[in-house]
GROMACS .gro file of C-alpha atoms in nm:
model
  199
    1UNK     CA    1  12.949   6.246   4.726
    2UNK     CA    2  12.571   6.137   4.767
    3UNK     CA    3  12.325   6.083   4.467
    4UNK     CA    4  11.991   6.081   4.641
    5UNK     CA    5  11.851   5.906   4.352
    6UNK     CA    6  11.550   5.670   4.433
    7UNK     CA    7  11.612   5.297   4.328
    8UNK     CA    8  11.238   5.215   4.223
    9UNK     CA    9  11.064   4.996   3.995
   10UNK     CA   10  10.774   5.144   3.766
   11UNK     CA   11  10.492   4.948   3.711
   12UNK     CA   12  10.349   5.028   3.373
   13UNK     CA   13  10.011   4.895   3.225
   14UNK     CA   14   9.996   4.698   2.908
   15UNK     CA   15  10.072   4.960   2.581
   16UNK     CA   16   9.783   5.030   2.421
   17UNK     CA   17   9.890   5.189   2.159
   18UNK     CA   18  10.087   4.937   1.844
   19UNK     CA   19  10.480   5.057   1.864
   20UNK     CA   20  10.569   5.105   1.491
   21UNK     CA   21  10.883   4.881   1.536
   22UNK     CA   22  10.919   4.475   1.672
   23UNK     CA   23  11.153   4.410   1.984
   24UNK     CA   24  11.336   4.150   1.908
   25UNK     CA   25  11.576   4.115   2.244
   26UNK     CA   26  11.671   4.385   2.547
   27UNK     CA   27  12.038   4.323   2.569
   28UNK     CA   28  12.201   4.521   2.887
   29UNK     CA   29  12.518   4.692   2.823
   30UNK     CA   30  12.755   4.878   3.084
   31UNK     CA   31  12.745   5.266   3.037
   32UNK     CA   32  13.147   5.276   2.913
   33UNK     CA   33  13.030   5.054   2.578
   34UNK     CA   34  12.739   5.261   2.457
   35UNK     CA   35  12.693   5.558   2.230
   36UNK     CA   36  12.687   5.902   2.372
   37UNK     CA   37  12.338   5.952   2.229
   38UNK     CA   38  12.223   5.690   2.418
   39UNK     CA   39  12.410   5.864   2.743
   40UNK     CA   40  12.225   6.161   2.690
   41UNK     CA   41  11.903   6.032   2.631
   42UNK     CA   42  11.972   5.805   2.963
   43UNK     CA   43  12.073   6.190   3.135
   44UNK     CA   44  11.763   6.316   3.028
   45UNK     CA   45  11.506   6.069   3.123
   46UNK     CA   46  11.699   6.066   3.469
   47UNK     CA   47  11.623   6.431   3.514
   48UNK     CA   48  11.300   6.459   3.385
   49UNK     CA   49  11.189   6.189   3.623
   50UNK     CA   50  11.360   6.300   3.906
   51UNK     CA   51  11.459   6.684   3.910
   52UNK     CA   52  11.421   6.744   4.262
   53UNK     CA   53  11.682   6.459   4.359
   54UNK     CA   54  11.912   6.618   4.120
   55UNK     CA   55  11.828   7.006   4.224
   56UNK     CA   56  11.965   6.893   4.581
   57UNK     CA   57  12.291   6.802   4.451
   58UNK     CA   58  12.302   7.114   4.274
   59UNK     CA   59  12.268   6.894   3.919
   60UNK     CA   60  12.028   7.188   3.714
   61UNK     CA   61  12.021   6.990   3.403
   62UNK     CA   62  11.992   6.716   3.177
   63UNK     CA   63  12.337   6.820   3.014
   64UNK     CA   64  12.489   6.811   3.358
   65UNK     CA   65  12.331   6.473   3.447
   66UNK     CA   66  12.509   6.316   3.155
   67UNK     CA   67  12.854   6.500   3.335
   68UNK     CA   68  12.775   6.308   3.624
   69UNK     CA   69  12.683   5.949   3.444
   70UNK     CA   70  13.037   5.972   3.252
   71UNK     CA   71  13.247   6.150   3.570
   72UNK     CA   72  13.134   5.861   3.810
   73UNK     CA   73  12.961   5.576   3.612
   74UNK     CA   74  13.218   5.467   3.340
   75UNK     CA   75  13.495   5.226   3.528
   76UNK     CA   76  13.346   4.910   3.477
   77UNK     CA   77  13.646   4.769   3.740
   78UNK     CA   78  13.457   4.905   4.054
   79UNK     CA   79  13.102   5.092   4.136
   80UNK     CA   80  13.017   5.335   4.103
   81UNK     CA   81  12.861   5.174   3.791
   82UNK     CA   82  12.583   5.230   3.515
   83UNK     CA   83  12.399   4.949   3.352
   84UNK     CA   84  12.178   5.037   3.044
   85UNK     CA   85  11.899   4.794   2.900
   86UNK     CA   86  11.888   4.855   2.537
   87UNK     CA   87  11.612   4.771   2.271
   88UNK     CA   88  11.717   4.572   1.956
   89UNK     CA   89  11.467   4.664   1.721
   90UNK     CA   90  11.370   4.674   1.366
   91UNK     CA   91  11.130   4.974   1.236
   92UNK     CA   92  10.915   4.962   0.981
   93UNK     CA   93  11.234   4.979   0.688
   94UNK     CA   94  11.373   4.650   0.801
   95UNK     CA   95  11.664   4.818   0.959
   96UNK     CA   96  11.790   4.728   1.323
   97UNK     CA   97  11.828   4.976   1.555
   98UNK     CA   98  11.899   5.008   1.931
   99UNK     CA   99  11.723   5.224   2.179
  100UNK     CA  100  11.711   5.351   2.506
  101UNK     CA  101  11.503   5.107   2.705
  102UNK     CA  102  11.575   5.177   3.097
  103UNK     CA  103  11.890   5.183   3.346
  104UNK     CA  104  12.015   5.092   3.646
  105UNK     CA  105  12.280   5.170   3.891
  106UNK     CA  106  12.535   5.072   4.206
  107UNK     CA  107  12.663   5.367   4.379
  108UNK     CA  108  12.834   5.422   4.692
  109UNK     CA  109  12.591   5.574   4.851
  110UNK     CA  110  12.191   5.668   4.804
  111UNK     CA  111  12.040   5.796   5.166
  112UNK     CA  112  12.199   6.078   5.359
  113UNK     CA  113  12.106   5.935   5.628
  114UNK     CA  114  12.408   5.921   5.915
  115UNK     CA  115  12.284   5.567   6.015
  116UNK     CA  116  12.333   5.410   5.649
  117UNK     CA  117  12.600   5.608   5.506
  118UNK     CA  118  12.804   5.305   5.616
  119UNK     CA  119  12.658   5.080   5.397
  120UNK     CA  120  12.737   5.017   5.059
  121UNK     CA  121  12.659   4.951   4.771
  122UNK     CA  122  12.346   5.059   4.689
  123UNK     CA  123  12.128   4.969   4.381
  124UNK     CA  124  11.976   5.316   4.232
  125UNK     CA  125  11.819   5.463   3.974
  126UNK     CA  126  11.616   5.195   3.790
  127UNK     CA  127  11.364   5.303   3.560
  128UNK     CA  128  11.201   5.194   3.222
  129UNK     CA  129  11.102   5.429   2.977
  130UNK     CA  130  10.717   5.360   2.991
  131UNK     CA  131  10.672   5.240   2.606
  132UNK     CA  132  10.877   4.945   2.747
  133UNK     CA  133  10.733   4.919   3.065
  134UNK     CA  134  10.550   4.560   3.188
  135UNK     CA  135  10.821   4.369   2.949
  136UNK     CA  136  11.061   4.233   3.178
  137UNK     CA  137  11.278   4.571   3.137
  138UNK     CA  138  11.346   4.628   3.514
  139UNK     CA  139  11.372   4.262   3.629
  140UNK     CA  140  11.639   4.207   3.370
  141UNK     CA  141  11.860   4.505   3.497
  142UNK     CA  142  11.800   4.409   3.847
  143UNK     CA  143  11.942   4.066   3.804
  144UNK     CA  144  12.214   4.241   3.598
  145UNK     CA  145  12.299   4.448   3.889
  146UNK     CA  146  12.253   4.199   4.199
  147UNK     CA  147  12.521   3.940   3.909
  148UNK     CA  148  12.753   4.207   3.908
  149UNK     CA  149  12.739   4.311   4.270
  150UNK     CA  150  12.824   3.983   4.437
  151UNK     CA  151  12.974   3.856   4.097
  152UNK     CA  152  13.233   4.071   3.962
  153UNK     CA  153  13.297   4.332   4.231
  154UNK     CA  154  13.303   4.039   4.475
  155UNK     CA  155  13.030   4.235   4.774
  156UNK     CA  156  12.914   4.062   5.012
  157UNK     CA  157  12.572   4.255   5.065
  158UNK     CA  158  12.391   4.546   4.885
  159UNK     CA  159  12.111   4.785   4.943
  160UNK     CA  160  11.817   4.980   4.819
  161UNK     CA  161  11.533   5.184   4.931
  162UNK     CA  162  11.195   5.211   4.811
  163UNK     CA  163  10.866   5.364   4.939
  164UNK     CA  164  10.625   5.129   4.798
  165UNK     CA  165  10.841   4.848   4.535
  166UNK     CA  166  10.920   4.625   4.851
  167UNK     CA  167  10.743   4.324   4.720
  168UNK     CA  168  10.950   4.356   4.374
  169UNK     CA  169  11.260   4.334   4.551
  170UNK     CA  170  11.133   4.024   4.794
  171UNK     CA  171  11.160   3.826   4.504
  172UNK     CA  172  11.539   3.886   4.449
  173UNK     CA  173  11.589   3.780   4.829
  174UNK     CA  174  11.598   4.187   4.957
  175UNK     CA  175  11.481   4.166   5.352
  176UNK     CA  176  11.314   4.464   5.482
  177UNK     CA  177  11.571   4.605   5.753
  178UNK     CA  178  11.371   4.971   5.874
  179UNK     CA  179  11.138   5.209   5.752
  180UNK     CA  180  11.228   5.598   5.792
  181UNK     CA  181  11.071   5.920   5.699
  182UNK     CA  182  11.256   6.038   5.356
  183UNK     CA  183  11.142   6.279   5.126
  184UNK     CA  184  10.820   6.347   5.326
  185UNK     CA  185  10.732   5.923   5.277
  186UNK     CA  186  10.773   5.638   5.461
  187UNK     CA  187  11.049   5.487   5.280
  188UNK     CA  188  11.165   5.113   5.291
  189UNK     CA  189  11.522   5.021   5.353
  190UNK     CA  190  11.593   4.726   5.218
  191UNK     CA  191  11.915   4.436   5.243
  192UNK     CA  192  12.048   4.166   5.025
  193UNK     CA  193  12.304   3.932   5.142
  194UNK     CA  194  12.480   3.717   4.905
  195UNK     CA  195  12.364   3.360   5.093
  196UNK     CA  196  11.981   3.499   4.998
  197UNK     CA  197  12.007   3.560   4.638
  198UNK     CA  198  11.754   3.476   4.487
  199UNK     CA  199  11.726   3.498   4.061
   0.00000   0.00000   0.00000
């Protein structure tokens, strides 16, 4: 089972607009230990960024994007495996809340491509939702995922692609290993050995 999901980093400019609430910390929680609201809200801003990745593996909907997160994503023993940044917050009333900040993922698999299919794991699907965007969101849940990678599942190596986030992932030690044609773009396959970790 492939999820052709890209693993990219948005770049975001500064807000310009004043959030009616104060961050106070981004905490980063596996999938398994947060609400289903959050889930779905996860599902959705999944599809809506990337419907066509989910249209090829006949995934029509948000509502069957959060099947998928909680079919595949919930054992927090072995990947697959969903990470979730979250947003402590208080609003305007004083209260604290939590919200949906960004995610990230390992997965088996994320290039149907015969020559990597035998490579694993891959780092996919991280994106920050853009009102959090340029606030350490997507560094955060990288070092999350490269920690439990080559920390708790014990892997010796893991895997991304990108068309145009290389430099991003150079910091985290990721060597550029080929460049293909994917999705009509030159697309950057990238490597991460656990000697070259780098966070």
């Amino acid at each position: 089972y492939q999820r052709r999901v890209r693993a990219l980093y948005f770049l975001g400019a500064h807000l310009t607009s004043h959030l009616p609430f104060v961050i106070r910390m981004i905490s980063v929680k596996h999938v398994s230990e947060v609400t289903e609201t959050i889930v779905d809200q996860l599902a959705n801003s999944y599809y809506q960024e990337w419907p066509d990745c989910y249209q090829d593996l006949k995934i029509f909907s948000p509502e069957e994007t959060a099947l998928d997160i909680r079919n595949r994503f919930f054992n927090q023993e072995t990947y697959p495996s969903q990470l979730v940044a979250l947003a402590e917050e208080i609003n305007d009333d004083g209260v604290k809340i939590e919200r949906l900040a960004g995610g990230a993922a390992l997965d088996v698999t994320d290039l149907p491509h015969p020559e990597f299919t035998i490579f694993q794991p891959w780092m996919i699907s991280v994106f920050v939702l853009p009102e959090y965007r340029s606030r350490g969101v997507a560094v955060k849940l990288i070092k999350e995922i490269i920690n439990l990678n080559f920390g708790r599942y014990g892997q010796k190596e893991l895997f991304l692609w990108t068309h145009d986030h290389h430099r991003l992932y150079h910091r985290f030690g990721f060597r550029e290993i080929k460049t293909i044609q994917y999705l009509g773009q030159d697309t950057i396959i990238m490597r991460l050995d656990k000697k070259d970790v780098q966070i």
